[in-house]
Structures are given as structure tokens and as C-alpha cells.
């Protein structure tokens, strides 16, 4: 791994932490989770932009497969590794530690870190970055809206549905295809294992999101029946 990328990761951890502390200062009456989600939203948008910029050929976004990573790809991955290290530590200080979230972060750090260490399979890695982060702003919007007082409103339901649709398309359509090409390309075994692990985590989350959406609509229909009576 190039020293400049290692420095970028360290700088990233410091920068994301500083941004979180600034959010805590600006919004003293908001929760720890609220401020962390503001930082996470900024990262998700930046990650999608950087991964899009690093695509070498939009006629074939995954080309070239199993090849040496470009500097733009390494930079996009380095920014996200720095964020994931920050967020992993942040999750440990939250009131409710979510094991599935910690596992996701751990798998992601190891996978992206391996890609940076090998300086290989950049096309697959930035595609995975885009697939995993494109739905994240809507995920955080759901929780931010709840803290702002919009829980159980049409606005919050719209955010729930939008998140579920984008997550499902990205993780359960784009994700399996990306996992397939990564597994059957000439990539290191650790990269293949991380790709499979990330897809399994995505499938678990898809199951939880599907249940959440069904519950939301069921609750909404019951409320309508009560009001009509």
C-alpha cells in the first residue's frame, strides 16, 4: 500500500472524528446517534461521488476485472476505510451496540483493507462501495426524521419506502451480480471471501428491511381502520 493512501486513512479517521465532535457542538440538544448519522450521510454522498469518478469506462463500469487498482480507486477506498474505522469505534460508544452493524463494519474494513494492501481489483471494490453506500443517505434520513419529530408521518413512511427500494435494487440485484463476477475473476481468496461475506450480511439486512416495511404498512392500515370506525 502506498504511504499516501495510509496517510489518507489516518487523516480520514481524524477528519470524521472532528466532524462528529463539531456536530455535537452545533447540535447539543440532539442525540449521539443523530450527530453520527449526519457524519455518515456526508460520507455516503462523498463515497458515491468518489467511486463514480474512479470508474474508468462507463460502458463497462466493472472493467477491467481483477486488475491493478488506479490511484483514484485507491483514494475512494482509503476515504471509506478511514470512515469505517471511525464509525466502528463510534458504534462501541453508542447506547445500544448493534452486533450486526459491527460485523458489517469489520467485514468491510478487512475487505477494503485487503484490496488496498494488494492494490488489486479496484473496479470490483469501488463498485461494491457504490452499491453499499447509495442507499445509506436514505437510511440515515429515516432516523434523523424520527428525532426531528416526524415519526409515523407520511414523510417518514416515504423515506422508509425509498430506502427499502434503493437498498433492494442495489444490494439484491447489483450485489449478487458483483459477488458473482468477483468470485469467478482471478482475485485473491481473501477478496472473494469478503465479497461473499458482505453479500450474506446484505441478504440478512434485506430480510429485516422487508419485515420492517410489512410492519409499517400493516400498522398504517390498522390505524386507518380504527379512524374509519
PDB file of C-alpha atoms in Angstrom:
ATOM      1  CA  UNK A   1       0.000   0.000   0.000  1.00  0.00           C
ATOM      2  CA  UNK A   2       1.286   3.436  -0.913  1.00  0.00           C
ATOM      3  CA  UNK A   3       2.215   5.686   2.018  1.00  0.00           C
ATOM      4  CA  UNK A   4      -0.057   8.419   0.668  1.00  0.00           C
ATOM      5  CA  UNK A   5      -3.075   6.102   0.983  1.00  0.00           C
ATOM      6  CA  UNK A   6      -2.079   5.126   4.530  1.00  0.00           C
ATOM      7  CA  UNK A   7      -1.781   8.813   5.396  1.00  0.00           C
ATOM      8  CA  UNK A   8      -5.191   9.407   3.800  1.00  0.00           C
ATOM      9  CA  UNK A   9      -6.749   6.743   6.032  1.00  0.00           C
ATOM     10  CA  UNK A  10      -5.229   8.273   9.184  1.00  0.00           C
ATOM     11  CA  UNK A  11      -6.278  11.756   8.058  1.00  0.00           C
ATOM     12  CA  UNK A  12      -9.757  10.375   7.353  1.00  0.00           C
ATOM     13  CA  UNK A  13     -10.173   8.920  10.847  1.00  0.00           C
ATOM     14  CA  UNK A  14      -9.145  12.260  12.357  1.00  0.00           C
ATOM     15  CA  UNK A  15     -11.369  14.257   9.980  1.00  0.00           C
ATOM     16  CA  UNK A  16     -14.511  12.167  10.503  1.00  0.00           C
ATOM     17  CA  UNK A  17     -13.982  12.283  14.274  1.00  0.00           C
ATOM     18  CA  UNK A  18     -13.529  16.060  14.153  1.00  0.00           C
ATOM     19  CA  UNK A  19     -16.676  16.429  12.063  1.00  0.00           C
ATOM     20  CA  UNK A  20     -18.621  14.364  14.609  1.00  0.00           C
ATOM     21  CA  UNK A  21     -17.354  16.494  17.506  1.00  0.00           C
ATOM     22  CA  UNK A  22     -18.304  19.618  15.551  1.00  0.00           C
ATOM     23  CA  UNK A  23     -21.812  18.230  15.024  1.00  0.00           C
ATOM     24  CA  UNK A  24     -22.090  17.556  18.760  1.00  0.00           C
ATOM     25  CA  UNK A  25     -21.074  21.153  19.411  1.00  0.00           C
ATOM     26  CA  UNK A  26     -23.526  22.599  16.875  1.00  0.00           C
ATOM     27  CA  UNK A  27     -26.441  20.403  17.983  1.00  0.00           C
ATOM     28  CA  UNK A  28     -26.009  19.990  21.768  1.00  0.00           C
ATOM     29  CA  UNK A  29     -29.658  19.018  22.245  1.00  0.00           C
ATOM     30  CA  UNK A  30     -29.511  16.214  19.704  1.00  0.00           C
ATOM     31  CA  UNK A  31     -28.519  12.643  20.463  1.00  0.00           C
ATOM     32  CA  UNK A  32     -25.203  10.894  19.889  1.00  0.00           C
ATOM     33  CA  UNK A  33     -26.848   8.844  17.133  1.00  0.00           C
ATOM     34  CA  UNK A  34     -28.267  11.959  15.401  1.00  0.00           C
ATOM     35  CA  UNK A  35     -24.819  13.578  15.107  1.00  0.00           C
ATOM     36  CA  UNK A  36     -23.207  10.331  13.974  1.00  0.00           C
ATOM     37  CA  UNK A  37     -25.829   9.923  11.254  1.00  0.00           C
ATOM     38  CA  UNK A  38     -25.123  13.422   9.947  1.00  0.00           C
ATOM     39  CA  UNK A  39     -21.471  12.421   9.529  1.00  0.00           C
ATOM     40  CA  UNK A  40     -22.496   9.105   7.969  1.00  0.00           C
ATOM     41  CA  UNK A  41     -24.737  10.868   5.439  1.00  0.00           C
ATOM     42  CA  UNK A  42     -21.877  13.135   4.363  1.00  0.00           C
ATOM     43  CA  UNK A  43     -19.602  10.109   3.979  1.00  0.00           C
ATOM     44  CA  UNK A  44     -22.163   8.157   1.936  1.00  0.00           C
ATOM     45  CA  UNK A  45     -22.602  11.013  -0.541  1.00  0.00           C
ATOM     46  CA  UNK A  46     -18.833  11.523  -0.801  1.00  0.00           C
ATOM     47  CA  UNK A  47     -18.227   7.773  -1.243  1.00  0.00           C
ATOM     48  CA  UNK A  48     -20.698   7.528  -4.137  1.00  0.00           C
ATOM     49  CA  UNK A  49     -19.150  10.603  -5.808  1.00  0.00           C
ATOM     50  CA  UNK A  50     -15.557   9.330  -5.422  1.00  0.00           C
ATOM     51  CA  UNK A  51     -16.434   5.818  -6.580  1.00  0.00           C
ATOM     52  CA  UNK A  52     -18.265   7.227  -9.621  1.00  0.00           C
ATOM     53  CA  UNK A  53     -15.315   9.471 -10.508  1.00  0.00           C
ATOM     54  CA  UNK A  54     -12.946   6.496 -10.317  1.00  0.00           C
ATOM     55  CA  UNK A  55     -14.850   4.395 -12.891  1.00  0.00           C
ATOM     56  CA  UNK A  56     -12.529   4.010 -15.879  1.00  0.00           C
ATOM     57  CA  UNK A  57     -15.156   3.184 -18.528  1.00  0.00           C
ATOM     58  CA  UNK A  58     -18.883   3.802 -18.036  1.00  0.00           C
ATOM     59  CA  UNK A  59     -19.665   1.487 -20.978  1.00  0.00           C
ATOM     60  CA  UNK A  60     -18.344  -1.259 -18.718  1.00  0.00           C
ATOM     61  CA  UNK A  61     -18.226   0.028 -15.100  1.00  0.00           C
ATOM     62  CA  UNK A  62     -16.690  -3.210 -13.792  1.00  0.00           C
ATOM     63  CA  UNK A  63     -13.879  -3.206 -16.367  1.00  0.00           C
ATOM     64  CA  UNK A  64     -11.119  -4.107 -16.080  1.00  0.00           C
ATOM     65  CA  UNK A  65     -11.805  -7.035 -13.720  1.00  0.00           C
ATOM     66  CA  UNK A  66      -9.100  -8.481 -11.482  1.00  0.00           C
ATOM     67  CA  UNK A  67      -6.624  -5.750 -12.374  1.00  0.00           C
ATOM     68  CA  UNK A  68      -4.303  -3.314 -10.627  1.00  0.00           C
ATOM     69  CA  UNK A  69      -6.181  -0.522  -8.819  1.00  0.00           C
ATOM     70  CA  UNK A  70      -5.871   3.031 -10.103  1.00  0.00           C
ATOM     71  CA  UNK A  71      -4.930   5.905  -7.785  1.00  0.00           C
ATOM     72  CA  UNK A  72      -8.497   7.277  -7.951  1.00  0.00           C
ATOM     73  CA  UNK A  73      -9.870   3.899  -6.890  1.00  0.00           C
ATOM     74  CA  UNK A  74      -7.360   3.624  -4.039  1.00  0.00           C
ATOM     75  CA  UNK A  75      -8.270   7.148  -2.904  1.00  0.00           C
ATOM     76  CA  UNK A  76     -12.005   6.354  -2.870  1.00  0.00           C
ATOM     77  CA  UNK A  77     -11.392   3.187  -0.852  1.00  0.00           C
ATOM     78  CA  UNK A  78      -8.995   4.951   1.538  1.00  0.00           C
ATOM     79  CA  UNK A  79     -11.568   7.629   2.407  1.00  0.00           C
ATOM     80  CA  UNK A  80     -14.128   4.956   3.240  1.00  0.00           C
ATOM     81  CA  UNK A  81     -11.718   2.823   5.290  1.00  0.00           C
ATOM     82  CA  UNK A  82     -10.967   5.897   7.400  1.00  0.00           C
ATOM     83  CA  UNK A  83     -14.696   6.472   7.890  1.00  0.00           C
ATOM     84  CA  UNK A  84     -15.391   2.821   8.760  1.00  0.00           C
ATOM     85  CA  UNK A  85     -12.669   2.806  11.434  1.00  0.00           C
ATOM     86  CA  UNK A  86     -14.165   5.984  12.929  1.00  0.00           C
ATOM     87  CA  UNK A  87     -17.714   4.597  12.785  1.00  0.00           C
ATOM     88  CA  UNK A  88     -16.702   1.216  14.226  1.00  0.00           C
ATOM     89  CA  UNK A  89     -15.305   2.957  17.316  1.00  0.00           C
ATOM     90  CA  UNK A  90     -18.311   5.299  17.395  1.00  0.00           C
ATOM     91  CA  UNK A  91     -20.694   2.327  17.456  1.00  0.00           C
ATOM     92  CA  UNK A  92     -18.935   0.991  20.562  1.00  0.00           C
ATOM     93  CA  UNK A  93     -19.791   4.197  22.437  1.00  0.00           C
ATOM     94  CA  UNK A  94     -23.453   4.252  21.396  1.00  0.00           C
ATOM     95  CA  UNK A  95     -26.134   3.425  23.964  1.00  0.00           C
ATOM     96  CA  UNK A  96     -27.179   0.280  22.087  1.00  0.00           C
ATOM     97  CA  UNK A  97     -24.358  -1.676  20.447  1.00  0.00           C
ATOM     98  CA  UNK A  98     -25.645  -3.422  17.297  1.00  0.00           C
ATOM     99  CA  UNK A  99     -23.712  -6.618  16.660  1.00  0.00           C
ATOM    100  CA  UNK A 100     -24.793  -6.936  13.010  1.00  0.00           C
ATOM    101  CA  UNK A 101     -23.562  -3.404  12.332  1.00  0.00           C
ATOM    102  CA  UNK A 102     -20.196  -4.130  13.966  1.00  0.00           C
ATOM    103  CA  UNK A 103     -19.832  -7.314  11.901  1.00  0.00           C
ATOM    104  CA  UNK A 104     -20.642  -5.375   8.726  1.00  0.00           C
ATOM    105  CA  UNK A 105     -18.019  -2.745   9.571  1.00  0.00           C
ATOM    106  CA  UNK A 106     -15.425  -5.398  10.409  1.00  0.00           C
ATOM    107  CA  UNK A 107     -16.042  -7.307   7.167  1.00  0.00           C
ATOM    108  CA  UNK A 108     -15.908  -4.065   5.185  1.00  0.00           C
ATOM    109  CA  UNK A 109     -12.662  -2.837   6.797  1.00  0.00           C
ATOM    110  CA  UNK A 110     -10.943  -6.201   6.235  1.00  0.00           C
ATOM    111  CA  UNK A 111     -12.226  -6.442   2.651  1.00  0.00           C
ATOM    112  CA  UNK A 112     -11.358  -2.885   1.625  1.00  0.00           C
ATOM    113  CA  UNK A 113      -8.097  -3.049   3.568  1.00  0.00           C
ATOM    114  CA  UNK A 114      -7.140  -6.225   1.702  1.00  0.00           C
ATOM    115  CA  UNK A 115      -7.926  -4.535  -1.606  1.00  0.00           C
ATOM    116  CA  UNK A 116      -5.702  -1.608  -0.655  1.00  0.00           C
ATOM    117  CA  UNK A 117      -2.909  -3.900   0.530  1.00  0.00           C
ATOM    118  CA  UNK A 118      -2.987  -5.978  -2.654  1.00  0.00           C
ATOM    119  CA  UNK A 119      -3.550  -2.833  -4.784  1.00  0.00           C
ATOM    120  CA  UNK A 120      -5.777  -5.108  -6.800  1.00  0.00           C
ATOM    121  CA  UNK A 121      -9.399  -5.489  -8.016  1.00  0.00           C
ATOM    122  CA  UNK A 122     -10.101  -1.739  -7.792  1.00  0.00           C
ATOM    123  CA  UNK A 123     -13.014  -1.923 -10.236  1.00  0.00           C
ATOM    124  CA  UNK A 124     -14.834  -4.502  -8.137  1.00  0.00           C
ATOM    125  CA  UNK A 125     -14.087  -2.660  -4.894  1.00  0.00           C
ATOM    126  CA  UNK A 126     -15.375   0.761  -5.975  1.00  0.00           C
ATOM    127  CA  UNK A 127     -18.455  -0.909  -7.474  1.00  0.00           C
ATOM    128  CA  UNK A 128     -19.076  -2.568  -4.087  1.00  0.00           C
ATOM    129  CA  UNK A 129     -18.566   0.805  -2.413  1.00  0.00           C
ATOM    130  CA  UNK A 130     -21.183   2.421  -4.644  1.00  0.00           C
ATOM    131  CA  UNK A 131     -23.646  -0.466  -4.199  1.00  0.00           C
ATOM    132  CA  UNK A 132     -23.370  -0.418  -0.412  1.00  0.00           C
ATOM    133  CA  UNK A 133     -23.410   3.357   0.106  1.00  0.00           C
ATOM    134  CA  UNK A 134     -26.009   4.543  -2.425  1.00  0.00           C
ATOM    135  CA  UNK A 135     -28.893   3.711  -0.072  1.00  0.00           C
ATOM    136  CA  UNK A 136     -27.167   4.975   3.086  1.00  0.00           C
ATOM    137  CA  UNK A 137     -28.345   8.637   2.943  1.00  0.00           C
ATOM    138  CA  UNK A 138     -31.949   7.411   2.945  1.00  0.00           C
ATOM    139  CA  UNK A 139     -31.227   5.014   5.803  1.00  0.00           C
ATOM    140  CA  UNK A 140     -29.927   7.865   7.938  1.00  0.00           C
ATOM    141  CA  UNK A 141     -32.718  10.206   6.796  1.00  0.00           C
ATOM    142  CA  UNK A 142     -35.257   7.803   8.327  1.00  0.00           C
ATOM    143  CA  UNK A 143     -33.702   8.026  11.776  1.00  0.00           C
ATOM    144  CA  UNK A 144     -32.953  11.755  11.565  1.00  0.00           C
ATOM    145  CA  UNK A 145     -36.606  12.449  10.693  1.00  0.00           C
ATOM    146  CA  UNK A 146     -37.747  10.449  13.713  1.00  0.00           C
ATOM    147  CA  UNK A 147     -35.627  12.546  16.061  1.00  0.00           C
ATOM    148  CA  UNK A 148     -36.915  15.722  14.419  1.00  0.00           C
ATOM    149  CA  UNK A 149     -40.473  14.680  15.314  1.00  0.00           C
ATOM    150  CA  UNK A 150     -41.635  13.114  12.049  1.00  0.00           C
ATOM    151  CA  UNK A 151     -42.042   9.559  13.328  1.00  0.00           C
ATOM    152  CA  UNK A 152     -45.149   7.745  11.979  1.00  0.00           C
ATOM    153  CA  UNK A 153     -45.843  10.508   9.432  1.00  0.00           C
ATOM    154  CA  UNK A 154     -46.273  10.212   5.666  1.00  0.00           C
ATOM    155  CA  UNK A 155     -42.900  11.915   5.270  1.00  0.00           C
ATOM    156  CA  UNK A 156     -41.173   9.254   7.364  1.00  0.00           C
ATOM    157  CA  UNK A 157     -43.016   6.436   5.575  1.00  0.00           C
ATOM    158  CA  UNK A 158     -41.885   7.841   2.208  1.00  0.00           C
ATOM    159  CA  UNK A 159     -38.277   7.817   3.459  1.00  0.00           C
ATOM    160  CA  UNK A 160     -38.732   4.198   4.633  1.00  0.00           C
ATOM    161  CA  UNK A 161     -40.071   3.060   1.261  1.00  0.00           C
ATOM    162  CA  UNK A 162     -37.443   4.987  -0.705  1.00  0.00           C
ATOM    163  CA  UNK A 163     -34.670   3.449   1.380  1.00  0.00           C
ATOM    164  CA  UNK A 164     -36.131  -0.063   1.026  1.00  0.00           C
ATOM    165  CA  UNK A 165     -36.457   0.228  -2.766  1.00  0.00           C
ATOM    166  CA  UNK A 166     -32.944   1.614  -3.325  1.00  0.00           C
ATOM    167  CA  UNK A 167     -31.388  -0.892  -0.884  1.00  0.00           C
ATOM    168  CA  UNK A 168     -33.191  -3.811  -2.518  1.00  0.00           C
ATOM    169  CA  UNK A 169     -32.197  -2.808  -6.059  1.00  0.00           C
ATOM    170  CA  UNK A 170     -28.573  -2.121  -5.135  1.00  0.00           C
ATOM    171  CA  UNK A 171     -27.895  -4.952  -2.696  1.00  0.00           C
ATOM    172  CA  UNK A 172     -30.143  -7.718  -4.024  1.00  0.00           C
ATOM    173  CA  UNK A 173     -29.791  -7.105  -7.781  1.00  0.00           C
ATOM    174  CA  UNK A 174     -26.467  -5.333  -8.239  1.00  0.00           C
ATOM    175  CA  UNK A 175     -24.902  -7.042  -5.206  1.00  0.00           C
ATOM    176  CA  UNK A 176     -25.311 -10.697  -6.288  1.00  0.00           C
ATOM    177  CA  UNK A 177     -24.018  -9.902  -9.782  1.00  0.00           C
ATOM    178  CA  UNK A 178     -20.996  -8.109  -8.345  1.00  0.00           C
ATOM    179  CA  UNK A 179     -20.361 -11.014  -5.953  1.00  0.00           C
ATOM    180  CA  UNK A 180     -20.570 -13.463  -8.867  1.00  0.00           C
ATOM    181  CA  UNK A 181     -18.020 -11.655 -11.060  1.00  0.00           C
ATOM    182  CA  UNK A 182     -15.703 -11.143  -8.068  1.00  0.00           C
ATOM    183  CA  UNK A 183     -15.813 -14.832  -7.141  1.00  0.00           C
ATOM    184  CA  UNK A 184     -15.126 -16.051 -10.686  1.00  0.00           C
ATOM    185  CA  UNK A 185     -12.466 -13.467 -11.571  1.00  0.00           C
ATOM    186  CA  UNK A 186      -8.791 -14.027 -10.770  1.00  0.00           C
ATOM    187  CA  UNK A 187      -8.927 -12.280  -7.390  1.00  0.00           C
ATOM    188  CA  UNK A 188      -7.173 -13.167  -4.084  1.00  0.00           C
ATOM    189  CA  UNK A 189      -9.110 -15.638  -1.933  1.00  0.00           C
ATOM    190  CA  UNK A 190      -9.500 -13.069   0.878  1.00  0.00           C
ATOM    191  CA  UNK A 191     -11.221 -10.638  -1.510  1.00  0.00           C
ATOM    192  CA  UNK A 192     -13.578 -13.401  -2.654  1.00  0.00           C
ATOM    193  CA  UNK A 193     -14.370 -14.351   0.944  1.00  0.00           C
ATOM    194  CA  UNK A 194     -15.100 -10.734   1.883  1.00  0.00           C
ATOM    195  CA  UNK A 195     -17.340 -10.280  -1.184  1.00  0.00           C
ATOM    196  CA  UNK A 196     -19.356 -13.345  -0.213  1.00  0.00           C
ATOM    197  CA  UNK A 197     -19.497 -12.264   3.439  1.00  0.00           C
ATOM    198  CA  UNK A 198     -20.731  -8.794   2.536  1.00  0.00           C
ATOM    199  CA  UNK A 199     -23.464 -10.242   0.326  1.00  0.00           C
ATOM    200  CA  UNK A 200     -24.614 -12.554   3.119  1.00  0.00           C
ATOM    201  CA  UNK A 201     -24.823  -9.574   5.505  1.00  0.00           C
ATOM    202  CA  UNK A 202     -26.786  -7.663   2.843  1.00  0.00           C
ATOM    203  CA  UNK A 203     -29.223 -10.568   2.481  1.00  0.00           C
ATOM    204  CA  UNK A 204     -29.774 -10.610   6.261  1.00  0.00           C
ATOM    205  CA  UNK A 205     -30.457  -6.875   6.267  1.00  0.00           C
ATOM    206  CA  UNK A 206     -32.803  -7.257   3.290  1.00  0.00           C
ATOM    207  CA  UNK A 207     -34.842  -9.728   5.339  1.00  0.00           C
ATOM    208  CA  UNK A 208     -35.020  -7.276   8.252  1.00  0.00           C
ATOM    209  CA  UNK A 209     -35.969  -4.351   5.972  1.00  0.00           C
ATOM    210  CA  UNK A 210     -38.709  -6.391   4.278  1.00  0.00           C
ATOM    211  CA  UNK A 211     -40.177  -7.201   7.700  1.00  0.00           C
ATOM    212  CA  UNK A 212     -39.942  -3.538   8.715  1.00  0.00           C
ATOM    213  CA  UNK A 213     -41.823  -2.353   5.614  1.00  0.00           C
ATOM    214  CA  UNK A 214     -44.541  -5.003   6.065  1.00  0.00           C
ATOM    215  CA  UNK A 215     -44.957  -3.919   9.691  1.00  0.00           C
ATOM    216  CA  UNK A 216     -45.154  -0.234   8.728  1.00  0.00           C
ATOM    217  CA  UNK A 217     -47.929  -0.804   6.181  1.00  0.00           C
ATOM    218  CA  UNK A 218     -49.777  -3.183   8.499  1.00  0.00           C
ATOM    219  CA  UNK A 219     -49.656  -0.597  11.290  1.00  0.00           C
ATOM    220  CA  UNK A 220     -50.822   2.107   8.881  1.00  0.00           C
ATOM    221  CA  UNK A 221     -53.772   0.019   7.652  1.00  0.00           C
ATOM    222  CA  UNK A 222     -54.850  -0.785  11.220  1.00  0.00           C
ATOM    223  CA  UNK A 223     -54.756   2.922  12.085  1.00  0.00           C
ATOM    224  CA  UNK A 224     -56.972   3.734   9.084  1.00  0.00           C
ATOM    225  CA  UNK A 225     -59.492   1.091  10.130  1.00  0.00           C
ATOM    226  CA  UNK A 226     -59.604   2.483  13.682  1.00  0.00           C
ATOM    227  CA  UNK A 227     -60.110   6.059  12.420  1.00  0.00           C
ATOM    228  CA  UNK A 228     -62.840   4.961   9.978  1.00  0.00           C
ATOM    229  CA  UNK A 229     -64.760   3.346  12.815  1.00  0.00           C
TER     230      UNK A 229
END
